Amino acid sequence: MSQLSIDFTPRARRSDPESSKAAARQSEKFASSHAGRILAALKLHGAMSPAQMFDHTGLSVVQIDRRGKEMREAGLVRLKRLDDG
């Protein structure tokens, strides 16, 4: 499976402390592989919540939420709300 190349928005602001900027640079290494894992899980198993995706991706809910926002903004996925919330 090839890795996705997605141009995500900046992860740190100019006003952020250097530790946050370093973490943002590090996160760039993982964003595409996380997005790829999420997309693969959605293709194989259909719509699911971030909590349900853990079993299929090994990513935490926080990781999935972060990539999910970026992926929605890039038009790769869309949010589906159920009547029960």
Coordinates of N, CA and C in Angstrom, one line a residue:
M1 N 0.9 -1.2 0.0 CA 0.0 0.0 0.0 C 0.9 1.2 0.0
S2 N 0.7 2.2 -0.9 CA 1.5 3.4 -1.0 C 1.0 4.4 0.1
Q3 N 1.9 5.3 0.5 CA 1.6 6.3 1.4 C 0.9 7.4 0.8
L4 N 0.0 8.1 1.5 CA -0.7 9.2 0.9 C 0.2 10.4 1.1
S5 N 0.1 11.4 0.2 CA 0.8 12.6 0.3 C -0.2 13.7 0.4
I6 N -0.4 14.2 1.6 CA -1.5 15.2 1.9 C -0.8 16.4 2.4
D7 N -1.2 17.6 1.9 CA -0.6 18.8 2.4 C -1.5 19.4 3.5
F8 N -1.1 19.2 4.7 CA -2.0 19.6 5.8 C -1.6 21.0 6.2
T9 N -2.5 21.7 6.9 CA -2.2 23.0 7.4 C -1.1 23.0 8.5
P10 N -0.5 24.2 8.7 CA 0.5 24.2 9.7 C 0.0 23.8 11.1
R11 N 0.9 23.1 11.8 CA 0.5 22.5 13.1 C 1.0 23.4 14.3
A12 N 1.7 24.5 14.0 CA 2.2 25.3 15.1 C 2.1 26.8 14.6
R13 N 1.8 27.7 15.6 CA 1.8 29.1 15.3 C 3.1 29.8 15.6
R14 N 3.4 30.9 15.0 CA 4.6 31.6 15.3 C 4.7 31.9 16.8
S15 N 3.6 32.2 17.5 CA 3.6 32.5 18.9 C 3.8 31.3 19.8
D16 N 3.7 30.1 19.3 CA 3.9 28.9 20.1 C 5.3 28.8 20.7
P17 N 5.4 28.1 21.8 CA 6.8 27.9 22.4 C 7.5 26.9 21.5
E18 N 8.8 26.9 21.6 CA 9.7 26.1 20.7 C 9.3 24.6 20.9
S19 N 8.9 24.2 22.1 CA 8.6 22.7 22.3 C 7.4 22.4 21.4
S20 N 6.4 23.3 21.3 CA 5.3 23.0 20.4 C 5.7 22.9 19.0
K21 N 6.6 23.8 18.6 CA 7.0 23.8 17.2 C 7.8 22.5 16.9
A22 N 8.6 22.0 17.8 CA 9.3 20.8 17.6 C 8.3 19.6 17.5
A23 N 7.3 19.6 18.4 CA 6.2 18.6 18.3 C 5.5 18.6 17.0
A24 N 5.2 19.8 16.5 CA 4.6 20.0 15.2 C 5.4 19.4 14.0
R25 N 6.7 19.7 14.1 CA 7.6 19.1 13.0 C 7.6 17.6 13.1
Q26 N 7.6 17.1 14.3 CA 7.6 15.6 14.5 C 6.3 15.0 14.0
S27 N 5.2 15.7 14.2 CA 3.9 15.2 13.8 C 3.7 15.1 12.3
E28 N 4.5 15.9 11.5 CA 4.4 15.9 10.1 C 4.9 14.5 9.6
K29 N 5.8 13.9 10.3 CA 6.3 12.5 9.9 C 5.2 11.5 9.9
F30 N 4.2 11.7 10.8 CA 3.2 10.6 11.1 C 1.9 10.9 10.4
A31 N 1.6 12.2 10.1 CA 0.3 12.5 9.6 C -0.2 11.7 8.4
S32 N 0.7 11.6 7.4 CA 0.3 10.8 6.2 C 0.0 9.4 6.5
S33 N 0.9 8.7 7.3 CA 0.7 7.3 7.6 C -0.6 7.1 8.4
H34 N -0.9 8.1 9.3 CA -2.1 8.0 10.1 C -3.3 8.1 9.2
A35 N -3.3 9.1 8.3 CA -4.4 9.3 7.4 C -4.6 8.1 6.5
G36 N -3.5 7.5 6.1 CA -3.6 6.3 5.3 C -4.3 5.1 6.0
R37 N -3.9 5.0 7.3 CA -4.5 3.9 8.1 C -6.0 4.2 8.3
I38 N -6.3 5.4 8.5 CA -7.7 5.8 8.7 C -8.5 5.5 7.5
L39 N -8.0 6.0 6.3 CA -8.7 5.8 5.1 C -8.9 4.3 4.8
A40 N -7.8 3.5 5.0 CA -7.9 2.1 4.7 C -9.0 1.4 5.6
A41 N -9.0 1.8 6.9 CA -10.0 1.2 7.8 C -11.4 1.6 7.4
L42 N -11.6 2.8 6.9 CA -13.0 3.3 6.5 C -13.4 2.5 5.2
K43 N -12.4 2.3 4.3 CA -12.8 1.6 3.1 C -13.1 0.1 3.3
L44 N -12.4 -0.5 4.3 CA -12.6 -1.9 4.6 C -13.9 -2.1 5.5
H45 N -14.1 -1.2 6.4 CA -15.1 -1.5 7.4 C -16.3 -0.5 7.4
G46 N -16.2 0.5 6.6 CA -17.3 1.5 6.5 C -17.3 2.5 7.6
A47 N -18.3 3.3 7.7 CA -18.3 4.4 8.6 C -18.2 3.9 10.0
M48 N -17.5 4.6 10.8 CA -17.4 4.3 12.3 C -16.9 5.5 13.0
S49 N -17.0 5.4 14.3 CA -16.6 6.5 15.2 C -15.1 6.4 15.4
P50 N -14.4 7.5 15.9 CA -13.0 7.4 16.2 C -12.7 6.3 17.2
A51 N -13.6 6.1 18.2 CA -13.4 5.1 19.2 C -13.4 3.7 18.6
Q52 N -14.3 3.5 17.6 CA -14.4 2.2 16.9 C -13.2 2.0 16.0
M53 N -12.6 3.1 15.5 CA -11.5 3.0 14.6 C -10.2 2.5 15.3
F54 N -10.1 2.6 16.6 CA -9.0 2.2 17.3 C -8.7 0.7 17.0
D55 N -9.7 -0.1 17.0 CA -9.5 -1.6 16.8 C -8.9 -1.9 15.4
H56 N -9.2 -1.0 14.4 CA -8.7 -1.2 13.1 C -7.5 -0.5 12.7
T57 N -7.1 0.6 13.4 CA -6.0 1.4 13.1 C -4.8 1.4 14.1
G58 N -5.2 1.1 15.4 CA -4.2 1.1 16.5 C -3.9 2.6 16.9
L59 N -4.7 3.5 16.3 CA -4.5 4.9 16.7 C -5.4 5.3 17.8
S60 N -4.9 6.3 18.6 CA -5.8 6.8 19.7 C -6.9 7.6 19.1
V61 N -7.9 7.9 19.9 CA -9.0 8.7 19.5 C -8.5 10.1 19.2
V62 N -7.6 10.6 20.0 CA -7.0 11.9 19.8 C -6.3 12.0 18.4
Q63 N -5.5 11.0 18.1 CA -4.8 10.9 16.8 C -5.8 10.9 15.7
I64 N -6.9 10.1 15.8 CA -7.9 10.0 14.8 C -8.6 11.3 14.6
D65 N -9.0 11.9 15.7 CA -9.7 13.2 15.7 C -8.8 14.3 14.9
R66 N -7.6 14.3 15.2 CA -6.7 15.3 14.6 C -6.6 15.1 13.1
R67 N -6.3 13.8 12.7 CA -6.2 13.5 11.3 C -7.6 13.7 10.6
G68 N -8.6 13.3 11.3 CA -10.0 13.4 10.8 C -10.3 14.9 10.4
K69 N -10.0 15.8 11.2 CA -10.2 17.2 10.9 C -9.4 17.6 9.7
E70 N -8.2 17.3 9.6 CA -7.4 17.6 8.4 C -7.9 16.9 7.2
M71 N -8.3 15.7 7.3 CA -8.8 14.9 6.2 C -10.1 15.5 5.7
R72 N -11.0 16.0 6.6 CA -12.2 16.6 6.2 C -11.9 17.9 5.4
E73 N -11.0 18.7 5.9 CA -10.6 20.0 5.3 C -10.0 19.7 3.9
A74 N -9.4 18.6 3.7 CA -8.8 18.2 2.4 C -9.8 17.6 1.5
G75 N -11.0 17.3 2.0 CA -12.1 16.7 1.2 C -11.9 15.2 1.0
L76 N -11.2 14.6 1.9 CA -11.0 13.1 1.8 C -12.0 12.3 2.5
V77 N -12.6 12.9 3.5 CA -13.7 12.2 4.3 C -14.7 13.2 4.6
R78 N -15.9 12.7 5.1 CA -16.9 13.6 5.6 C -17.4 13.1 6.9
L79 N -17.9 14.0 7.7 CA -18.5 13.6 9.0 C -19.9 13.1 8.8
K80 N -20.2 12.0 9.4 CA -21.6 11.5 9.3 C -22.1 11.4 10.7
R81 N -23.2 12.1 10.9 CA -23.8 12.1 12.3 C -25.0 11.2 12.2
L82 N -25.2 10.4 13.3 CA -26.3 9.5 13.4 C -27.4 10.2 14.3
D83 N -28.6 9.7 14.1 CA -29.7 10.3 14.9 C -29.5 10.2 16.4
D84 N -28.8 9.1 16.8 CA -28.6 8.9 18.2 C -27.4 9.7 18.8
G85 N -26.8 10.6 17.9 CA -25.7 11.4 18.4 C -24.4 10.9 17.9

